[in-house]
Tab-separated table of C-alpha atoms in Angstrom:
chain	number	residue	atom	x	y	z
A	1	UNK	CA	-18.978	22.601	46.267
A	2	UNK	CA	-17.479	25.575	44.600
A	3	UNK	CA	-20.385	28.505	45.242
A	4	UNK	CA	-21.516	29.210	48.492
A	5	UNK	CA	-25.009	27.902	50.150
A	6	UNK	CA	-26.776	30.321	52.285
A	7	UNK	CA	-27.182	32.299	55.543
A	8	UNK	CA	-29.583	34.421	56.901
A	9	UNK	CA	-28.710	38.193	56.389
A	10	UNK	CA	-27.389	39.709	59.910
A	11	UNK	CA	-24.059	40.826	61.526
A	12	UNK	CA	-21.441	40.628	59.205
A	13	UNK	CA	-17.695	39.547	60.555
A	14	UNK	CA	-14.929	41.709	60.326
A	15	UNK	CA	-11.046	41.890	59.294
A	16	UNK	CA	-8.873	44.084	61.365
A	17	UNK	CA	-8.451	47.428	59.543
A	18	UNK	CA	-11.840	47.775	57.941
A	19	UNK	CA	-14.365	49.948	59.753
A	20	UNK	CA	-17.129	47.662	60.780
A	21	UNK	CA	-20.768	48.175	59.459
A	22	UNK	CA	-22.901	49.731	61.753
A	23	UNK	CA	-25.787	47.258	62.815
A	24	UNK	CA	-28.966	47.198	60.555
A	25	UNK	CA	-31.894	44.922	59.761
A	26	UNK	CA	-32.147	41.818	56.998
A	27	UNK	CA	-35.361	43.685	56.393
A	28	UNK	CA	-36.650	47.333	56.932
A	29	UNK	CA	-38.964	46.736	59.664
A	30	UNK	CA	-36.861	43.721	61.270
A	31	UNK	CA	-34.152	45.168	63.518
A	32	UNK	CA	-31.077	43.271	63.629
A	33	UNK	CA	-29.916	41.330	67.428
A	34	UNK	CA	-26.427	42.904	68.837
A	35	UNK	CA	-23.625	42.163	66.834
A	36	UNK	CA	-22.094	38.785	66.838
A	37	UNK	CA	-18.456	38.252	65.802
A	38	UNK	CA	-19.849	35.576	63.480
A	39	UNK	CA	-23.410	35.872	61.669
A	40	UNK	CA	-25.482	35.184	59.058
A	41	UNK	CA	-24.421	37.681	56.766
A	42	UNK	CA	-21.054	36.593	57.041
A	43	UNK	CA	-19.090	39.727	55.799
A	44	UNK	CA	-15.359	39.794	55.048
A	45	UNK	CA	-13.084	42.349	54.102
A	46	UNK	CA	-10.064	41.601	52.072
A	47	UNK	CA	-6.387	42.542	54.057
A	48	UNK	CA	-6.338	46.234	55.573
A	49	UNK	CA	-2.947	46.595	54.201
A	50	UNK	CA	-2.836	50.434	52.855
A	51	UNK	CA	-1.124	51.083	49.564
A	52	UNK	CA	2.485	52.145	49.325
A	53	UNK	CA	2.610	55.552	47.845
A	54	UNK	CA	3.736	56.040	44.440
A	55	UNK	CA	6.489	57.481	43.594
A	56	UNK	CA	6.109	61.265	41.725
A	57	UNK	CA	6.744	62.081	38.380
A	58	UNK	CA	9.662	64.848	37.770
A	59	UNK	CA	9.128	67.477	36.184
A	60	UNK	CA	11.837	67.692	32.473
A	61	UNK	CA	14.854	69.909	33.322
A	62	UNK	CA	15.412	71.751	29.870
A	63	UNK	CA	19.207	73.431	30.251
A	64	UNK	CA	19.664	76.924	28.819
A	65	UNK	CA	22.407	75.555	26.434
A	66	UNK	CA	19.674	73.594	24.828
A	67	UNK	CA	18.016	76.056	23.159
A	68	UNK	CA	21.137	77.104	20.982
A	69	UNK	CA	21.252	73.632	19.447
A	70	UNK	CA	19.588	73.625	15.785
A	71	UNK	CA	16.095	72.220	16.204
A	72	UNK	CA	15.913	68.540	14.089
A	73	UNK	CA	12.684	68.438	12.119
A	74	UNK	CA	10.630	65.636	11.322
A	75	UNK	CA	7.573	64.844	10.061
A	76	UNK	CA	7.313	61.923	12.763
A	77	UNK	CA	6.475	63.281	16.449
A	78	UNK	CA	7.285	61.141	19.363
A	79	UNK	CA	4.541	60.072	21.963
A	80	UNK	CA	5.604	60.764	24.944
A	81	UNK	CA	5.501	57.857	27.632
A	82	UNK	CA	5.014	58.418	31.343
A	83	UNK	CA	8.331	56.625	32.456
A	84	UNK	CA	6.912	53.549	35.089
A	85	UNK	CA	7.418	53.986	38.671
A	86	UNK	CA	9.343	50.635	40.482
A	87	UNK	CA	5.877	49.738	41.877
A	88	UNK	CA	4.621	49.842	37.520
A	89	UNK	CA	7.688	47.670	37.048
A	90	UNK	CA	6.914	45.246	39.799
A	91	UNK	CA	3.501	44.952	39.031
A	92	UNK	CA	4.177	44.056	35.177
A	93	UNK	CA	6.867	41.168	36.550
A	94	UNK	CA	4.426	39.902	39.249
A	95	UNK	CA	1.818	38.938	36.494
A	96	UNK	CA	4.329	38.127	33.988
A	97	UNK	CA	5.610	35.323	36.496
A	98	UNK	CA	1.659	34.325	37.203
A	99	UNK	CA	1.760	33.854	33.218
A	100	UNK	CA	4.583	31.595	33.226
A	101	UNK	CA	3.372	29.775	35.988
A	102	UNK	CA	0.224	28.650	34.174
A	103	UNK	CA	1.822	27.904	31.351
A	104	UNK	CA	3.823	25.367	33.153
A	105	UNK	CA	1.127	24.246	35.390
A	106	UNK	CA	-1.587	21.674	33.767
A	107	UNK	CA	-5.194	21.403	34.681
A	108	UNK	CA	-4.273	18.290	36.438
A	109	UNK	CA	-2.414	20.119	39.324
A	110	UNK	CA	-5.327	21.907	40.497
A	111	UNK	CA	-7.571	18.641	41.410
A	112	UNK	CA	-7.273	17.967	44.892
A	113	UNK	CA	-5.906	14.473	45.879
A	114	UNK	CA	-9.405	13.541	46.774
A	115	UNK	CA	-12.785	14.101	45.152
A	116	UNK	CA	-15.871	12.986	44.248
A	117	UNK	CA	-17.782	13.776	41.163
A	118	UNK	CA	-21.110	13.053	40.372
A	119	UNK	CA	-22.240	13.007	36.587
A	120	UNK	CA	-25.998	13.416	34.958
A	121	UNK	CA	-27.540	11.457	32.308
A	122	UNK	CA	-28.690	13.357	29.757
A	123	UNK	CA	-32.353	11.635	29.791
A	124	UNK	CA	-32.804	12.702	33.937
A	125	UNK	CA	-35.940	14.850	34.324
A	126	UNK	CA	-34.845	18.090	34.855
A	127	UNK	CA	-37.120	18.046	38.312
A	128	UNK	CA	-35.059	15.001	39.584
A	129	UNK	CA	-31.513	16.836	38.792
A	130	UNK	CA	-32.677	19.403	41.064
A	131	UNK	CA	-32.982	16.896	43.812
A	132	UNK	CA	-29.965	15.324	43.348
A	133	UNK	CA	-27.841	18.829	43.798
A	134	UNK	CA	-29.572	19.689	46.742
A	135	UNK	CA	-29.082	16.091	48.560
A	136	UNK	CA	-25.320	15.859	47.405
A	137	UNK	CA	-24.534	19.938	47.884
A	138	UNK	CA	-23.555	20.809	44.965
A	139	UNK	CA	-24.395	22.986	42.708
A	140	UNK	CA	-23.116	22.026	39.034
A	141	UNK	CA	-22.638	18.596	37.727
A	142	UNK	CA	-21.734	17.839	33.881
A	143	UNK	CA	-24.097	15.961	31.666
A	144	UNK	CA	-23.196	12.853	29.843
A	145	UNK	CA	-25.353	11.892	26.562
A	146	UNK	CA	-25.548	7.685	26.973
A	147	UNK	CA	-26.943	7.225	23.311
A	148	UNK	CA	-23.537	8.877	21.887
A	149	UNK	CA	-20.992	7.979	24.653
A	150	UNK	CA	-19.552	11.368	25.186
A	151	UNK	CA	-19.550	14.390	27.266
A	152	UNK	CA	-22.928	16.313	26.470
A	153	UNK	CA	-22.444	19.822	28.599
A	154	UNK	CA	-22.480	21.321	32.011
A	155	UNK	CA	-25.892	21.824	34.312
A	156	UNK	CA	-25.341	24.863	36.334
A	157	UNK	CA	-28.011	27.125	38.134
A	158	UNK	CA	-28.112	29.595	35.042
A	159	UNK	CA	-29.662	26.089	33.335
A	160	UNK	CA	-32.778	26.610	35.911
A	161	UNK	CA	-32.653	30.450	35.881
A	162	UNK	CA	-33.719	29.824	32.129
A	163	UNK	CA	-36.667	27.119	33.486
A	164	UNK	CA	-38.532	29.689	35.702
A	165	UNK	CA	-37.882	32.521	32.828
A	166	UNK	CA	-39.554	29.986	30.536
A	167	UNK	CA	-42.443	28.868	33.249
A	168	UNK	CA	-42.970	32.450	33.022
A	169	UNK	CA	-43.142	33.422	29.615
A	170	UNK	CA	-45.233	29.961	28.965
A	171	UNK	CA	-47.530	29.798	32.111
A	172	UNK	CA	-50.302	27.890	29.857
A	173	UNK	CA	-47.189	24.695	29.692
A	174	UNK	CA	-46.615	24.676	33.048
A	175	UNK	CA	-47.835	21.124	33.495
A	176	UNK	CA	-44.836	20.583	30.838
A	177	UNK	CA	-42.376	21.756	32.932
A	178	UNK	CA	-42.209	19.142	35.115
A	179	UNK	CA	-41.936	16.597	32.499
A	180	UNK	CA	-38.742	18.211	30.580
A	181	UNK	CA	-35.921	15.885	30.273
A	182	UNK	CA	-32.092	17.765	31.114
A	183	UNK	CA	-31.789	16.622	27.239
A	184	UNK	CA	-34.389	19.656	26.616
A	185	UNK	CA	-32.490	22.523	28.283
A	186	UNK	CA	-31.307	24.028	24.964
A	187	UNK	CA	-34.644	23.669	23.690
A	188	UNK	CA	-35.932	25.732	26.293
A	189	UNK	CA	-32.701	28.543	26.094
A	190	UNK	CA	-34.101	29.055	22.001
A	191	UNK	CA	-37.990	28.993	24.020
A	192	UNK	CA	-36.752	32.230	25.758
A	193	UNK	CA	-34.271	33.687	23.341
A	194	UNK	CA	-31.217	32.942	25.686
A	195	UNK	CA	-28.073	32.681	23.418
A	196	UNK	CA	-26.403	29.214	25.141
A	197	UNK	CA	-23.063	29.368	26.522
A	198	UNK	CA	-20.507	27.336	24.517
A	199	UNK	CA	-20.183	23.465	25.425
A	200	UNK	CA	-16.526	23.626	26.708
A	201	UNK	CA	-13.728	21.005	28.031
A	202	UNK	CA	-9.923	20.388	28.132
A	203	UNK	CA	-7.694	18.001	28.392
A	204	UNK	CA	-6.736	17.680	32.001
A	205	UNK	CA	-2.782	17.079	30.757
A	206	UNK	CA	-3.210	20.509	28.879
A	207	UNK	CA	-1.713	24.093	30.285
A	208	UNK	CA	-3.716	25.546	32.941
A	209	UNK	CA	-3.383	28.654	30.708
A	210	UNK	CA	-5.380	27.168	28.394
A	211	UNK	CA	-8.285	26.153	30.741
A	212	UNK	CA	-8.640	29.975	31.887
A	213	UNK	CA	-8.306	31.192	28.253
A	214	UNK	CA	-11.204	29.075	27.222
A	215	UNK	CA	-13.402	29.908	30.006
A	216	UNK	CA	-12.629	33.731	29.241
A	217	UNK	CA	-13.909	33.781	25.978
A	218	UNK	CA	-16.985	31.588	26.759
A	219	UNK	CA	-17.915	33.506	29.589
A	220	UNK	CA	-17.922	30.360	31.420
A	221	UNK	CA	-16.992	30.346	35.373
A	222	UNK	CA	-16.222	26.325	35.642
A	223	UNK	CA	-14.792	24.034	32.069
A	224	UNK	CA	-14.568	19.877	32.800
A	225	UNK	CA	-11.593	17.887	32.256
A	226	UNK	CA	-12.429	15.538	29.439
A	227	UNK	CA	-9.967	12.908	28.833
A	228	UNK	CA	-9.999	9.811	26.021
A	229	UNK	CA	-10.324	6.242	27.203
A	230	UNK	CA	-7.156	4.432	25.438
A	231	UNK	CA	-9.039	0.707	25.315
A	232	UNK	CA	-12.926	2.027	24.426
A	233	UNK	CA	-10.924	5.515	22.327
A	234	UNK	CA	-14.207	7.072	24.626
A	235	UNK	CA	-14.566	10.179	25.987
A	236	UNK	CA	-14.398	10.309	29.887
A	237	UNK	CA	-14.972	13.103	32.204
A	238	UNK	CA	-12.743	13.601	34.868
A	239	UNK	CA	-13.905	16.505	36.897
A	240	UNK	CA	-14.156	19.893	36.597
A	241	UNK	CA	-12.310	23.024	37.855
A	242	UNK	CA	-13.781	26.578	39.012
A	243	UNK	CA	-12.222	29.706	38.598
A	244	UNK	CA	-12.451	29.549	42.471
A	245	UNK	CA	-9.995	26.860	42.016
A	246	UNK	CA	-7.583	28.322	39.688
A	247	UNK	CA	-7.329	31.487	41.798
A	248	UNK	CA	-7.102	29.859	44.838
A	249	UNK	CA	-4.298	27.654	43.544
A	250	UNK	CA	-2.435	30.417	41.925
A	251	UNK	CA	-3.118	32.083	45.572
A	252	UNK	CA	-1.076	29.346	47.372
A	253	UNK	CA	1.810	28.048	44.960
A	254	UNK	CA	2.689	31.713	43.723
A	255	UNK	CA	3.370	34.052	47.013
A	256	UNK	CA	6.766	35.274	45.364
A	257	UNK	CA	4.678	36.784	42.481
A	258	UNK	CA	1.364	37.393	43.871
A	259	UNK	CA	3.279	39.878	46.943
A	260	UNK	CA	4.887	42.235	44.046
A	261	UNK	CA	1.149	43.458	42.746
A	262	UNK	CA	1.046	46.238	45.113
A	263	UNK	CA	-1.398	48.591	42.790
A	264	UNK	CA	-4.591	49.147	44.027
A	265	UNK	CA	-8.117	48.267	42.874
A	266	UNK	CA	-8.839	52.001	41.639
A	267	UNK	CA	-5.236	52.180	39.898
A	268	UNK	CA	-5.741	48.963	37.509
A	269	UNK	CA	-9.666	49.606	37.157
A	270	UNK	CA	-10.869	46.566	38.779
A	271	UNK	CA	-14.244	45.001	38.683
A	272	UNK	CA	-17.528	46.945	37.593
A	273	UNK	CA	-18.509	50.142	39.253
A	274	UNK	CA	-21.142	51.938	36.480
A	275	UNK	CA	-25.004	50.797	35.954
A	276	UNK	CA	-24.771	48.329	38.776
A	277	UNK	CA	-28.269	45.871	39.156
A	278	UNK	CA	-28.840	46.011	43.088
A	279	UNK	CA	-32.257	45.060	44.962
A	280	UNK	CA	-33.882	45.234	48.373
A	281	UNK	CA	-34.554	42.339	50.785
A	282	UNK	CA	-38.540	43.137	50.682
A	283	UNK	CA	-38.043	42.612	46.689
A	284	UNK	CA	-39.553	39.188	45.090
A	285	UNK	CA	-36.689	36.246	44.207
A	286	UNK	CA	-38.700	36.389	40.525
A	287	UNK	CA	-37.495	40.319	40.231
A	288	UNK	CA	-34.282	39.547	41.206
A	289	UNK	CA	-33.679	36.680	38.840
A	290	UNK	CA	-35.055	38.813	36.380
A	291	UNK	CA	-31.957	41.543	36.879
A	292	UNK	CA	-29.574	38.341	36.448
A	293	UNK	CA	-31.211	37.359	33.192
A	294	UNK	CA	-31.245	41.158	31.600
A	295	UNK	CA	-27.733	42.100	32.985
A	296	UNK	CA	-26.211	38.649	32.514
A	297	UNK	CA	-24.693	38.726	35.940
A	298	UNK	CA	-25.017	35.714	38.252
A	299	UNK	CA	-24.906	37.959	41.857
A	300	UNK	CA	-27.024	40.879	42.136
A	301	UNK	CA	-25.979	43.465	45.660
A	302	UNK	CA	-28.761	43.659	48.117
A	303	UNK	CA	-28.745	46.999	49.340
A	304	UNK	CA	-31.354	49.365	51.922
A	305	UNK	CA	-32.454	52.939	50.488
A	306	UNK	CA	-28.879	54.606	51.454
A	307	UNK	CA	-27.336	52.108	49.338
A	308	UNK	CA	-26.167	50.514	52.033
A	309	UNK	CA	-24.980	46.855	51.003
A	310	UNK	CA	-26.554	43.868	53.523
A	311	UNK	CA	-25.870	40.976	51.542
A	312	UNK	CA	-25.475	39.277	47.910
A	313	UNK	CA	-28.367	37.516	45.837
A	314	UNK	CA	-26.648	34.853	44.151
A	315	UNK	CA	-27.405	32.436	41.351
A	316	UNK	CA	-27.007	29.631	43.296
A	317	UNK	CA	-29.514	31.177	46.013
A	318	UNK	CA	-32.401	30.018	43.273
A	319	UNK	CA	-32.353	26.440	43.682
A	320	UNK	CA	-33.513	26.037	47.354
A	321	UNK	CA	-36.587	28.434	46.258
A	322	UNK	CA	-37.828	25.555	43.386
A	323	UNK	CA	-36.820	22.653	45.613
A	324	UNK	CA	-39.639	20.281	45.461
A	325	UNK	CA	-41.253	22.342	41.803
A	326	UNK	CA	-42.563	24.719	43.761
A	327	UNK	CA	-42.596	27.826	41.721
A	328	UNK	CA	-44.986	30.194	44.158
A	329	UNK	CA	-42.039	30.406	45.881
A	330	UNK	CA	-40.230	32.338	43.460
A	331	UNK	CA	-42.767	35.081	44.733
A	332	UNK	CA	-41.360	35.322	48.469
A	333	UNK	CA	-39.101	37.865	49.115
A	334	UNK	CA	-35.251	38.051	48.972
A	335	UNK	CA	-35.199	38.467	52.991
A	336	UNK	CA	-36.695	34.562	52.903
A	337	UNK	CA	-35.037	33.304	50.360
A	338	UNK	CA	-31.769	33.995	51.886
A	339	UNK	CA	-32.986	32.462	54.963
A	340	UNK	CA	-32.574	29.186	53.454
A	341	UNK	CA	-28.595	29.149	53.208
A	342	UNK	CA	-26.660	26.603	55.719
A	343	UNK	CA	-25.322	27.753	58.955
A	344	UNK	CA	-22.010	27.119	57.467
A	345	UNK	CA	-22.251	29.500	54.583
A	346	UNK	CA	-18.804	31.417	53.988
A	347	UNK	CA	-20.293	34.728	53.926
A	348	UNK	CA	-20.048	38.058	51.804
A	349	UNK	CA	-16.355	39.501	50.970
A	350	UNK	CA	-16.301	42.980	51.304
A	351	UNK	CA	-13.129	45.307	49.878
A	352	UNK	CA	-12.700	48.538	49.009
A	353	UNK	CA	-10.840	50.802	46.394
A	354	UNK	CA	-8.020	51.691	48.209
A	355	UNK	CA	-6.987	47.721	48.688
A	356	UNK	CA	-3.960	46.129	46.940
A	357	UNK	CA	-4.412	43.582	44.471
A	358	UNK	CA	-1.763	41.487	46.793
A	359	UNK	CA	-3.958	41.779	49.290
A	360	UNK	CA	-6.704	40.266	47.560
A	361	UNK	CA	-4.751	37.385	46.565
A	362	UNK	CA	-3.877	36.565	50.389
A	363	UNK	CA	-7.694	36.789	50.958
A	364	UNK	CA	-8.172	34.180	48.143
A	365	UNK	CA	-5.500	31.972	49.761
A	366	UNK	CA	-7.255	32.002	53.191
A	367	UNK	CA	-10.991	31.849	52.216
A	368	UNK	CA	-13.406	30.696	49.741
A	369	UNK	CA	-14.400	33.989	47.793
A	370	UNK	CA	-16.436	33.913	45.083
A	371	UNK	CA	-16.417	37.727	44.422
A	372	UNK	CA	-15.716	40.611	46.128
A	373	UNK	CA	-18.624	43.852	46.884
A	374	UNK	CA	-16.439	46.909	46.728
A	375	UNK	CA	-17.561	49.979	49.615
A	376	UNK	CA	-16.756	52.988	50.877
A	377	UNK	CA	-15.979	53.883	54.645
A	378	UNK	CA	-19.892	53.907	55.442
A	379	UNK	CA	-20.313	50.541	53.119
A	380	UNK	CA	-22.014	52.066	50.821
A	381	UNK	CA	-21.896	50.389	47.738
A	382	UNK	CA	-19.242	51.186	44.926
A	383	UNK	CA	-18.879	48.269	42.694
A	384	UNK	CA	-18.177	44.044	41.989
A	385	UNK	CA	-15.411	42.366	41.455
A	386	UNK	CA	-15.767	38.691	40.289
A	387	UNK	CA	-13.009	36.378	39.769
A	388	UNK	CA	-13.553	36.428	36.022
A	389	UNK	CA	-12.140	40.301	36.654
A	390	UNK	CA	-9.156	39.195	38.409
A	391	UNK	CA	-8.396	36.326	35.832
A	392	UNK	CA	-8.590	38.393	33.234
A	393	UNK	CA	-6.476	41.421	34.566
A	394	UNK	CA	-3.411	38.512	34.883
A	395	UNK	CA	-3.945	36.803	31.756
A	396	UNK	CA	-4.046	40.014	29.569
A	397	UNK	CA	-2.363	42.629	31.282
A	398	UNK	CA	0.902	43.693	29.835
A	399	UNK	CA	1.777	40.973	27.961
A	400	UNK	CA	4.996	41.497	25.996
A	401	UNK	CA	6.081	39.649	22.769
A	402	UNK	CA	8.255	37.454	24.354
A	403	UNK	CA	5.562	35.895	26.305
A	404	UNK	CA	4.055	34.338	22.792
A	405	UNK	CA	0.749	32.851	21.978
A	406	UNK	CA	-2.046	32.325	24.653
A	407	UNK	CA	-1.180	28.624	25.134
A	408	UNK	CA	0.943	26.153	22.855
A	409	UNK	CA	-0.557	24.422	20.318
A	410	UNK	CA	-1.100	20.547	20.439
């Protein structure tokens, strides 16, 4: 399963070097039991390591002499460019050798040697998906149309974020609800006046470069490997990869590269830090999923009234609350919805600006991070990070012309 299930907000855990979170309350009236060294809030902090300094920029010696040379006029004036530091230079190789390494890498590579994957029909009520995920633990599964033999989309929880939005714009259908077919869910995104996301794949032979490029500019977080059948000339899906997965295997196969981005998380600009959607644990599941839906986001910061961070409302936190087509219990609060996660849930990754982007990559390698909640000393909240952030600063950043296109052509 590539997105966390739950826990019960609490304790978080700690990484040496980050000052630990004084011990509050899921909920303002509910204080919190002494701190445990592993809880249901599960925090993490990404590596302590502190940023090397940078190295100072000289100020221009001018010699006298200079000024008796005859001044050279021209119409064009020169830009001046702030000459890079070694840690600028080392940072531009380190993604420059990420680069190369997906472009060398296929799709293929990241699939584990063993998997399952479980695929949908196209004509399963949407109600009976919704079982299935919860029983198997998952919670995304592509759809296959039977009628046309051929790879027909992806259900993810954003599919049943757009249910509830249209069980509440259409309470008079309600009795309908229950009786929509997964064949119906774009019918019900043009209901609500959700533009769809674009019905992606690749090849799984293809460059992994390609994979991340597509889900980039589709805003998607996971794309399925759709391969042809050579005897039926069918399509066939093959599984599908996570931007969990990408980072996590650029994370292991690419220490030599990933160690030379020493910059920090305020120097490149990481992640989102301005008009940031954050709730409170007494607020109702149907507010928060309302914030996803008007932001776009799929993880909203649950924070106290110091804007104090105690957890993460996720996307994925919606599907235990309409387990069964139970929609009242959209109206419980965020305190009980995140009651509902597993006792193995991975917990809440915590960083702050002052970390290295290195360091963030050996935190990928370790654990299974889904995004990171950037605080201060007092963990107060600052900003996001998701993975889509972090792809995106190594596909895009400083590429030179000798790099070429995106990916190769066919």
């Amino acid at each position: 399963m590539d997105d966390p299930s739950s826990c019960q907000p609490g304790q978080p855990n700690y990484t040496p070097g980050i000052k630990p979170e004084p011990q509050r309350a899921p909920t303002a009236s509910a204080p919190a039991a002494a701190p445990a060294i592993s809880s249901a809030l599960g925090f993490h902090s990404t590596i302590p390591t502190l940023p090397l300094p940078r190295a100072g920029h000289e100020l221009p010696f001018v010699q006298p002499s200079s000024y008796l040379r005859p001044k050279i006029r021209s119409r064009t004036v020169a830009t001046p460019t702030t000459p890079m530091t070694p840690i600028d230079e080392e940072q531009l190789q380190g993604l420059k050798g990420l680069r190369n390494f997906l472009r060398v890498r296929t799709s293929y590579d990241v699939l584990p040697l063993s998997f399952r994957l479980i695929v949908l029909d196209n004509d399963l009520l949407i109600r009976k998906s919704l079982d299935i995920l919860i029983q198997n633990g998952i919670v995304s599964a592509p759809l296959w149309d039977s009628q046309a033999s051929r790879f027909a989309g992806l259900l993810t929880a954003t599919d049943y974020i757009n249910l509830i939005q249209y069980y509440c714009q259409f309470p008079e259908h309600i009795d309908d609800v229950d009786k929509f077919r997964l064949s119906s869910l774009r019918d019900i995104e043009k209901a609500i006046g959700v533009l769809p996301l674009e019905t992606i794949s690749v090849h799984p032979t293809r460059p992994l470069y390609e994979a991340c490029s597509r889900m980039l500019k589709s805003r998607a977080r996971r794309i399925p490997l759709v391969d042809i059948d050579h005897e039926t000339e069918r399509e066939t899906v093959v599984s599908v990869i996570t931007q969990y997965r990408i980072l996590k295997f650029i994370a292991v196969n690419t220490e030599q590269h990933t160690m030379l981005l020493k910059q920090t998380v305020r120097e490149i600009g990481l992640g989102t830090y301005k008009n940031l959607a954050t709730a409170m644990m007494t607020d109702s599941v149907l507010e928060v999923i309302n914030l996803m839906v008007v932001h776009n986001i799929s993880a909203v910061p649950i924070v106290d009234k110091n804007n104090t961070v105690l957890n993460v409302f996720e996307a994925v936190d919606v599907i235990p609350c309409i387990k069964g087509g139970v929609y009242e219990e959209l109206k419980s609060t965020v305190g009980d919805a995140l009651s509902r996660r597993p006792d193995d849930f991975q917990g809440i990754y915590t960083c702050q600006e002052d970390d290295r982007l290195d360091s963030i990559f050996t935190t990928l390698r370790q654990s299974r991070v889904h995004r990171l909640v950037v605080i201060d000393d007092n963990w107060h909240l600052k900003g996001m990070i998701s993975l889509s952030d972090i792809l995106k600063y190594v596909l895009f950043t400083g590429v030179t012309s000798d790099e070429g296109e995106y990916f190769p052509s066919p």
